[in-house]
PDB file of N, CA and C in Angstrom:
ATOM      1  N   MET A 381    -121.712  71.449 127.416  1.00  0.00           N
ATOM      2  CA  MET A 381    -120.318  71.695 127.148  1.00  0.00           C
ATOM      3  C   MET A 381    -119.458  70.542 127.701  1.00  0.00           C
ATOM      4  N   THR A 382    -118.433  70.188 126.956  1.00  0.00           N
ATOM      5  CA  THR A 382    -117.530  69.127 127.425  1.00  0.00           C
ATOM      6  C   THR A 382    -116.564  69.696 128.463  1.00  0.00           C
ATOM      7  N   THR A 383    -115.944  68.797 129.173  1.00  0.00           N
ATOM      8  CA  THR A 383    -114.944  69.202 130.170  1.00  0.00           C
ATOM      9  C   THR A 383    -113.832  70.014 129.494  1.00  0.00           C
ATOM     10  N   GLU A 384    -113.389  69.528 128.341  1.00  0.00           N
ATOM     11  CA  GLU A 384    -112.318  70.216 127.620  1.00  0.00           C
ATOM     12  C   GLU A 384    -112.726  71.648 127.280  1.00  0.00           C
ATOM     13  N   GLU A 385    -113.937  71.823 126.815  1.00  0.00           N
ATOM     14  CA  GLU A 385    -114.415  73.167 126.446  1.00  0.00           C
ATOM     15  C   GLU A 385    -114.509  74.069 127.689  1.00  0.00           C
ATOM     16  N   LEU A 386    -114.946  73.503 128.805  1.00  0.00           N
ATOM     17  CA  LEU A 386    -115.023  74.281 130.042  1.00  0.00           C
ATOM     18  C   LEU A 386    -113.638  74.732 130.511  1.00  0.00           C
ATOM     19  N   VAL A 387    -112.671  73.839 130.427  1.00  0.00           N
ATOM     20  CA  VAL A 387    -111.296  74.172 130.843  1.00  0.00           C
ATOM     21  C   VAL A 387    -110.747  75.276 129.959  1.00  0.00           C
ATOM     22  N   ILE A 388    -110.930  75.121 128.649  1.00  0.00           N
ATOM     23  CA  ILE A 388    -110.428  76.144 127.719  1.00  0.00           C
ATOM     24  C   ILE A 388    -111.080  77.494 127.992  1.00  0.00           C
ATOM     25  N   GLU A 389    -112.368  77.470 128.254  1.00  0.00           N
ATOM     26  CA  GLU A 389    -113.070  78.725 128.543  1.00  0.00           C
ATOM     27  C   GLU A 389    -112.506  79.399 129.800  1.00  0.00           C
ATOM     28  N   LYS A 390    -112.273  78.591 130.827  1.00  0.00           N
ATOM     29  CA  LYS A 390    -111.736  79.170 132.080  1.00  0.00           C
ATOM     30  C   LYS A 390    -110.342  79.732 131.852  1.00  0.00           C
ATOM     31  N   ILE A 391    -109.508  79.019 131.086  1.00  0.00           N
ATOM     32  CA  ILE A 391    -108.146  79.476 130.828  1.00  0.00           C
ATOM     33  C   ILE A 391    -108.159  80.772 130.049  1.00  0.00           C
ATOM     34  N   ARG A 392    -109.066  80.902 129.104  1.00  0.00           N
ATOM     35  CA  ARG A 392    -109.166  82.143 128.326  1.00  0.00           C
ATOM     36  C   ARG A 392    -109.514  83.337 129.199  1.00  0.00           C
ATOM     37  N   LYS A 393    -110.229  83.095 130.285  1.00  0.00           N
ATOM     38  CA  LYS A 393    -110.627  84.197 131.164  1.00  0.00           C
ATOM     39  C   LYS A 393    -109.509  84.635 132.106  1.00  0.00           C
ATOM     40  N   LEU A 394    -108.455  83.868 132.190  1.00  0.00           N
ATOM     41  CA  LEU A 394    -107.319  84.202 133.061  1.00  0.00           C
ATOM     42  C   LEU A 394    -106.458  85.279 132.410  1.00  0.00           C
ATOM     43  N   ASN A 395    -105.744  86.030 133.268  1.00  0.00           N
ATOM     44  CA  ASN A 395    -104.820  87.008 132.720  1.00  0.00           C
ATOM     45  C   ASN A 395    -103.592  86.274 132.210  1.00  0.00           C
ATOM     46  N   PRO A 396    -102.750  86.920 131.399  1.00  0.00           N
ATOM     47  CA  PRO A 396    -101.582  86.233 130.804  1.00  0.00           C
ATOM     48  C   PRO A 396    -100.658  85.581 131.836  1.00  0.00           C
ATOM     49  N   GLU A 397    -100.472  86.220 132.975  1.00  0.00           N
ATOM     50  CA  GLU A 397     -99.606  85.644 134.005  1.00  0.00           C
ATOM     51  C   GLU A 397    -100.185  84.323 134.544  1.00  0.00           C
ATOM     52  N   GLN A 398    -101.491  84.329 134.789  1.00  0.00           N
ATOM     53  CA  GLN A 398    -102.163  83.126 135.279  1.00  0.00           C
ATOM     54  C   GLN A 398    -102.134  82.014 134.195  1.00  0.00           C
ATOM     55  N   GLN A 399    -102.316  82.417 132.964  1.00  0.00           N
ATOM     56  CA  GLN A 399    -102.244  81.427 131.876  1.00  0.00           C
ATOM     57  C   GLN A 399    -100.864  80.780 131.824  1.00  0.00           C
ATOM     58  N   GLN A 400     -99.840  81.602 132.054  1.00  0.00           N
ATOM     59  CA  GLN A 400     -98.470  81.081 132.068  1.00  0.00           C
ATOM     60  C   GLN A 400     -98.294  80.096 133.224  1.00  0.00           C
ATOM     61  N   GLN A 401     -98.862  80.402 134.381  1.00  0.00           N
ATOM     62  CA  GLN A 401     -98.789  79.498 135.525  1.00  0.00           C
ATOM     63  C   GLN A 401     -99.491  78.175 135.221  1.00  0.00           C
ATOM     64  N   VAL A 402    -100.643  78.258 134.570  1.00  0.00           N
ATOM     65  CA  VAL A 402    -101.360  77.030 134.188  1.00  0.00           C
ATOM     66  C   VAL A 402    -100.494  76.221 133.222  1.00  0.00           C
ATOM     67  N   TRP A 403     -99.898  76.902 132.253  1.00  0.00           N
ATOM     68  CA  TRP A 403     -99.036  76.223 131.275  1.00  0.00           C
ATOM     69  C   TRP A 403     -97.854  75.535 131.982  1.00  0.00           C
ATOM     70  N   GLU A 404     -97.225  76.216 132.907  1.00  0.00           N
ATOM     71  CA  GLU A 404     -96.098  75.630 133.642  1.00  0.00           C
ATOM     72  C   GLU A 404     -96.550  74.433 134.462  1.00  0.00           C
ATOM     73  N   PHE A 405     -97.718  74.544 135.074  1.00  0.00           N
ATOM     74  CA  PHE A 405     -98.238  73.411 135.848  1.00  0.00           C
ATOM     75  C   PHE A 405     -98.504  72.213 134.952  1.00  0.00           C
ATOM     76  N   ILE A 406     -99.150  72.450 133.832  1.00  0.00           N
ATOM     77  CA  ILE A 406     -99.460  71.347 132.901  1.00  0.00           C
ATOM     78  C   ILE A 406     -98.194  70.624 132.488  1.00  0.00           C
ATOM     79  N   ASN A 407     -97.125  71.382 132.279  1.00  0.00           N
ATOM     80  CA  ASN A 407     -95.870  70.759 131.847  1.00  0.00           C
ATOM     81  C   ASN A 407     -95.172  69.962 132.941  1.00  0.00           C
ATOM     82  N   THR A 408     -95.628  70.119 134.199  1.00  0.00           N
ATOM     83  CA  THR A 408     -95.035  69.316 135.275  1.00  0.00           C
ATOM     84  C   THR A 408     -95.765  67.961 135.438  1.00  0.00           C
ATOM     85  N   LEU A 409     -96.945  67.840 134.821  1.00  0.00           N
ATOM     86  CA  LEU A 409     -97.699  66.588 134.948  1.00  0.00           C
ATOM     87  C   LEU A 409     -96.976  65.467 134.200  1.00  0.00           C
ATOM     88  N   PRO A 410     -97.054  64.244 134.731  1.00  0.00           N
ATOM     89  CA  PRO A 410     -96.398  63.126 134.051  1.00  0.00           C
ATOM     90  C   PRO A 410     -97.062  62.871 132.690  1.00  0.00           C
ATOM     91  N   LYS A 411     -96.238  62.515 131.740  1.00  0.00           N
ATOM     92  CA  LYS A 411     -96.744  62.226 130.408  1.00  0.00           C
ATOM     93  C   LYS A 411     -97.466  60.864 130.437  1.00  0.00           C
ATOM     94  N   PRO A 412     -98.559  60.720 129.689  1.00  0.00           N
ATOM     95  CA  PRO A 412     -99.217  59.433 129.647  1.00  0.00           C
ATOM     96  C   PRO A 412     -98.273  58.401 129.022  1.00  0.00           C
ATOM     97  N   LYS A 413     -98.301  57.210 129.577  1.00  0.00           N
ATOM     98  CA  LYS A 413     -97.439  56.146 129.037  1.00  0.00           C
ATOM     99  C   LYS A 413     -98.000  55.655 127.714  1.00  0.00           C
ATOM    100  N   GLU A 414     -97.117  55.585 126.756  1.00  0.00           N
ATOM    101  CA  GLU A 414     -97.525  55.074 125.459  1.00  0.00           C
ATOM    102  C   GLU A 414     -97.291  53.572 125.443  1.00  0.00           C
ATOM    103  N   GLU A 415     -98.198  52.878 124.804  1.00  0.00           N
ATOM    104  CA  GLU A 415     -98.034  51.435 124.632  1.00  0.00           C
ATOM    105  C   GLU A 415     -96.867  51.211 123.666  1.00  0.00           C
ATOM    106  N   PRO A 416     -95.924  50.371 124.061  1.00  0.00           N
ATOM    107  CA  PRO A 416     -94.828  50.109 123.134  1.00  0.00           C
ATOM    108  C   PRO A 416     -95.353  49.393 121.896  1.00  0.00           C
ATOM    109  N   GLU A 417     -94.745  49.698 120.760  1.00  0.00           N
ATOM    110  CA  GLU A 417     -95.143  49.055 119.533  1.00  0.00           C
ATOM    111  C   GLU A 417     -94.718  47.599 119.562  1.00  0.00           C
ATOM    112  N   ILE A 418     -95.627  46.730 119.154  1.00  0.00           N
ATOM    113  CA  ILE A 418     -95.344  45.288 119.187  1.00  0.00           C
ATOM    114  C   ILE A 418     -94.760  44.904 117.835  1.00  0.00           C
ATOM    115  N   SER A 419     -93.638  44.177 117.881  1.00  0.00           N
ATOM    116  CA  SER A 419     -92.985  43.738 116.659  1.00  0.00           C
ATOM    117  C   SER A 419     -93.848  42.680 115.946  1.00  0.00           C
ATOM    118  N   PRO A 420     -93.593  42.450 114.666  1.00  0.00           N
ATOM    119  CA  PRO A 420     -94.331  41.395 113.970  1.00  0.00           C
ATOM    120  C   PRO A 420     -94.196  40.035 114.664  1.00  0.00           C
ATOM    121  N   LEU A 421     -93.010  39.731 115.176  1.00  0.00           N
ATOM    122  CA  LEU A 421     -92.819  38.480 115.905  1.00  0.00           C
ATOM    123  C   LEU A 421     -93.687  38.449 117.154  1.00  0.00           C
ATOM    124  N   GLY A 422     -93.705  39.564 117.895  1.00  0.00           N
ATOM    125  CA  GLY A 422     -94.542  39.635 119.108  1.00  0.00           C
ATOM    126  C   GLY A 422     -96.006  39.449 118.787  1.00  0.00           C
ATOM    127  N   LYS A 423     -96.466  40.046 117.680  1.00  0.00           N
ATOM    128  CA  LYS A 423     -97.861  39.888 117.266  1.00  0.00           C
ATOM    129  C   LYS A 423     -98.151  38.431 116.935  1.00  0.00           C
ATOM    130  N   ARG A 424     -97.226  37.785 116.211  1.00  0.00           N
ATOM    131  CA  ARG A 424     -97.433  36.372 115.830  1.00  0.00           C
ATOM    132  C   ARG A 424     -97.455  35.484 117.071  1.00  0.00           C
ATOM    133  N   LEU A 425     -96.574  35.759 118.036  1.00  0.00           N
ATOM    134  CA  LEU A 425     -96.553  34.954 119.249  1.00  0.00           C
ATOM    135  C   LEU A 425     -97.857  35.109 120.035  1.00  0.00           C
ATOM    136  N   ARG A 426     -98.400  36.321 120.072  1.00  0.00           N
ATOM    137  CA  ARG A 426     -99.675  36.533 120.741  1.00  0.00           C
ATOM    138  C   ARG A 426    -100.801  35.811 120.026  1.00  0.00           C
ATOM    139  N   GLU A 427    -100.754  35.792 118.685  1.00  0.00           N
ATOM    140  CA  GLU A 427    -101.764  35.054 117.916  1.00  0.00           C
ATOM    141  C   GLU A 427    -101.680  33.567 118.225  1.00  0.00           C
ATOM    142  N   LEU A 428    -100.459  33.039 118.266  1.00  0.00           N
ATOM    143  CA  LEU A 428    -100.284  31.619 118.549  1.00  0.00           C
ATOM    144  C   LEU A 428    -100.796  31.268 119.955  1.00  0.00           C
ATOM    145  N   ARG A 429    -100.490  32.130 120.910  1.00  0.00           N
ATOM    146  CA  ARG A 429    -100.964  31.886 122.277  1.00  0.00           C
ATOM    147  C   ARG A 429    -102.483  31.874 122.299  1.00  0.00           C
ATOM    148  N   ALA A 430    -103.107  32.820 121.603  1.00  0.00           N
ATOM    149  CA  ALA A 430    -104.563  32.886 121.576  1.00  0.00           C
ATOM    150  C   ALA A 430    -105.149  31.616 120.947  1.00  0.00           C
ATOM    151  N   GLU A 431    -104.491  31.102 119.887  1.00  0.00           N
ATOM    152  CA  GLU A 431    -104.965  29.863 119.262  1.00  0.00           C
ATOM    153  C   GLU A 431    -104.857  28.689 120.230  1.00  0.00           C
ATOM    154  N   ILE A 432    -103.769  28.629 120.994  1.00  0.00           N
ATOM    155  CA  ILE A 432    -103.599  27.535 121.960  1.00  0.00           C
ATOM    156  C   ILE A 432    -104.653  27.623 123.033  1.00  0.00           C
ATOM    157  N   VAL A 433    -104.875  28.807 123.557  1.00  0.00           N
ATOM    158  CA  VAL A 433    -105.894  28.991 124.596  1.00  0.00           C
ATOM    159  C   VAL A 433    -107.273  28.619 124.048  1.00  0.00           C
ATOM    160  N   ALA A 434    -107.588  29.055 122.825  1.00  0.00           N
ATOM    161  CA  ALA A 434    -108.890  28.781 122.206  1.00  0.00           C
ATOM    162  C   ALA A 434    -109.082  27.276 121.969  1.00  0.00           C
ATOM    163  N   SER A 435    -107.991  26.545 121.747  1.00  0.00           N
ATOM    164  CA  SER A 435    -108.085  25.120 121.483  1.00  0.00           C
ATOM    165  C   SER A 435    -108.374  24.316 122.745  1.00  0.00           C
ATOM    166  N   GLY A 436    -108.172  24.953 123.893  1.00  0.00           N
ATOM    167  CA  GLY A 436    -108.370  24.247 125.154  1.00  0.00           C
ATOM    168  C   GLY A 436    -107.099  23.584 125.669  1.00  0.00           C
ATOM    169  N   GLU A 437    -106.063  23.624 124.881  1.00  0.00           N
ATOM    170  CA  GLU A 437    -104.770  23.040 125.295  1.00  0.00           C
ATOM    171  C   GLU A 437    -104.213  23.899 126.435  1.00  0.00           C
ATOM    172  N   PRO A 438    -103.811  23.290 127.553  1.00  0.00           N
ATOM    173  CA  PRO A 438    -103.285  24.089 128.657  1.00  0.00           C
ATOM    174  C   PRO A 438    -101.922  24.675 128.304  1.00  0.00           C
ATOM    175  N   LEU A 439    -101.685  25.873 128.775  1.00  0.00           N
ATOM    176  CA  LEU A 439    -100.384  26.526 128.567  1.00  0.00           C
ATOM    177  C   LEU A 439     -99.357  25.883 129.499  1.00  0.00           C
ATOM    178  N   LEU A 440     -98.118  25.857 129.086  1.00  0.00           N
ATOM    179  CA  LEU A 440     -97.058  25.291 129.909  1.00  0.00           C
ATOM    180  C   LEU A 440     -96.681  26.254 131.025  1.00  0.00           C
ATOM    181  N   SER A 441     -96.414  25.706 132.199  1.00  0.00           N
ATOM    182  CA  SER A 441     -95.870  26.530 133.277  1.00  0.00           C
ATOM    183  C   SER A 441     -94.392  26.755 132.989  1.00  0.00           C
ATOM    184  N   ARG A 442     -93.772  27.601 133.754  1.00  0.00           N
ATOM    185  CA  ARG A 442     -92.330  27.845 133.592  1.00  0.00           C
ATOM    186  C   ARG A 442     -91.539  26.542 133.764  1.00  0.00           C
ATOM    187  N   GLU A 443     -91.940  25.759 134.780  1.00  0.00           N
ATOM    188  CA  GLU A 443     -91.274  24.485 135.048  1.00  0.00           C
ATOM    189  C   GLU A 443     -91.468  23.517 133.892  1.00  0.00           C
ATOM    190  N   ASP A 444     -92.704  23.450 133.356  1.00  0.00           N
ATOM    191  CA  ASP A 444     -92.981  22.547 132.232  1.00  0.00           C
ATOM    192  C   ASP A 444     -92.173  22.966 131.001  1.00  0.00           C
ATOM    193  N   LEU A 445     -92.064  24.240 130.769  1.00  0.00           N
ATOM    194  CA  LEU A 445     -91.307  24.730 129.629  1.00  0.00           C
ATOM    195  C   LEU A 445     -89.823  24.371 129.773  1.00  0.00           C
ATOM    196  N   GLU A 446     -89.267  24.592 130.956  1.00  0.00           N
ATOM    197  CA  GLU A 446     -87.853  24.233 131.208  1.00  0.00           C
ATOM    198  C   GLU A 446     -87.637  22.750 130.979  1.00  0.00           C
ATOM    199  N   ARG A 447     -88.548  21.928 131.469  1.00  0.00           N
ATOM    200  CA  ARG A 447     -88.441  20.470 131.344  1.00  0.00           C
ATOM    201  C   ARG A 447     -88.498  20.074 129.852  1.00  0.00           C
ATOM    202  N   GLU A 448     -89.444  20.642 129.109  1.00  0.00           N
ATOM    203  CA  GLU A 448     -89.566  20.288 127.692  1.00  0.00           C
ATOM    204  C   GLU A 448     -88.338  20.732 126.916  1.00  0.00           C
ATOM    205  N   LEU A 449     -87.832  21.910 127.186  1.00  0.00           N
ATOM    206  CA  LEU A 449     -86.623  22.372 126.503  1.00  0.00           C
ATOM    207  C   LEU A 449     -85.442  21.441 126.789  1.00  0.00           C
ATOM    208  N   ALA A 450     -85.304  21.031 128.049  1.00  0.00           N
ATOM    209  CA  ALA A 450     -84.223  20.139 128.412  1.00  0.00           C
ATOM    210  C   ALA A 450     -84.359  18.802 127.684  1.00  0.00           C
ATOM    211  N   GLU A 451     -85.588  18.290 127.617  1.00  0.00           N
ATOM    212  CA  GLU A 451     -85.808  17.012 126.924  1.00  0.00           C
ATOM    213  C   GLU A 451     -85.439  17.140 125.457  1.00  0.00           C
ATOM    214  N   ARG A 452     -85.844  18.217 124.829  1.00  0.00           N
ATOM    215  CA  ARG A 452     -85.553  18.415 123.411  1.00  0.00           C
ATOM    216  C   ARG A 452     -84.065  18.574 123.151  1.00  0.00           C
ATOM    217  N   ARG A 453     -83.363  19.102 124.145  1.00  0.00           N
ATOM    218  CA  ARG A 453     -81.924  19.305 124.000  1.00  0.00           C
ATOM    219  C   ARG A 453     -81.123  18.091 124.466  1.00  0.00           C
ATOM    220  N   GLY A 454     -81.842  17.116 124.988  1.00  0.00           N
ATOM    221  CA  GLY A 454     -81.185  15.880 125.437  1.00  0.00           C
ATOM    222  C   GLY A 454     -80.453  16.028 126.759  1.00  0.00           C
ATOM    223  N   GLY A 455     -80.818  16.995 127.542  1.00  0.00           N
ATOM    224  CA  GLY A 455     -80.150  17.206 128.816  1.00  0.00           C
ATOM    225  C   GLY A 455     -81.107  17.143 129.980  1.00  0.00           C
ATOM    226  N   ILE A 456     -80.649  17.627 131.110  1.00  0.00           N
ATOM    227  CA  ILE A 456     -81.437  17.629 132.336  1.00  0.00           C
ATOM    228  C   ILE A 456     -81.795  19.066 132.657  1.00  0.00           C
ATOM    229  N   SER A 457     -83.047  19.301 133.004  1.00  0.00           N
ATOM    230  CA  SER A 457     -83.441  20.659 133.340  1.00  0.00           C
ATOM    231  C   SER A 457     -83.117  20.954 134.797  1.00  0.00           C
ATOM    232  N   ASN A 458     -83.146  22.215 135.172  1.00  0.00           N
ATOM    233  CA  ASN A 458     -82.926  22.621 136.568  1.00  0.00           C
ATOM    234  C   ASN A 458     -83.980  22.034 137.477  1.00  0.00           C
ATOM    235  N   TRP A 459     -85.144  21.718 136.945  1.00  0.00           N
ATOM    236  CA  TRP A 459     -86.250  21.227 137.743  1.00  0.00           C
ATOM    237  C   TRP A 459     -86.120  19.747 138.085  1.00  0.00           C
ATOM    238  N   ASP A 460     -85.204  19.024 137.385  1.00  0.00           N
ATOM    239  CA  ASP A 460     -85.023  17.624 137.668  1.00  0.00           C
ATOM    240  C   ASP A 460     -84.061  17.374 138.831  1.00  0.00           C
ATOM    241  N   GLU A 461     -83.361  18.403 139.234  1.00  0.00           N
ATOM    242  CA  GLU A 461     -82.363  18.255 140.305  1.00  0.00           C
ATOM    243  C   GLU A 461     -82.978  18.174 141.651  1.00  0.00           C
TER     244      GLU A 461
END
């Protein structure tokens, strides 16, 4: 018998008042966290990251990213100060 079947069997053997107490207890348990749905853009970004990792190209650190963005924008990054 599975755990689920054993629990159901035990609950069936309880009187109605006890079953109500079990029900109330179950409703106090925290709900399992659901994974948030990933947008199409999020999926594509994860695919791109996986491709970069698979290619052996190192990922940029936060500092490297800031520096590259600043260079592309023609300015100075916070990391150059």
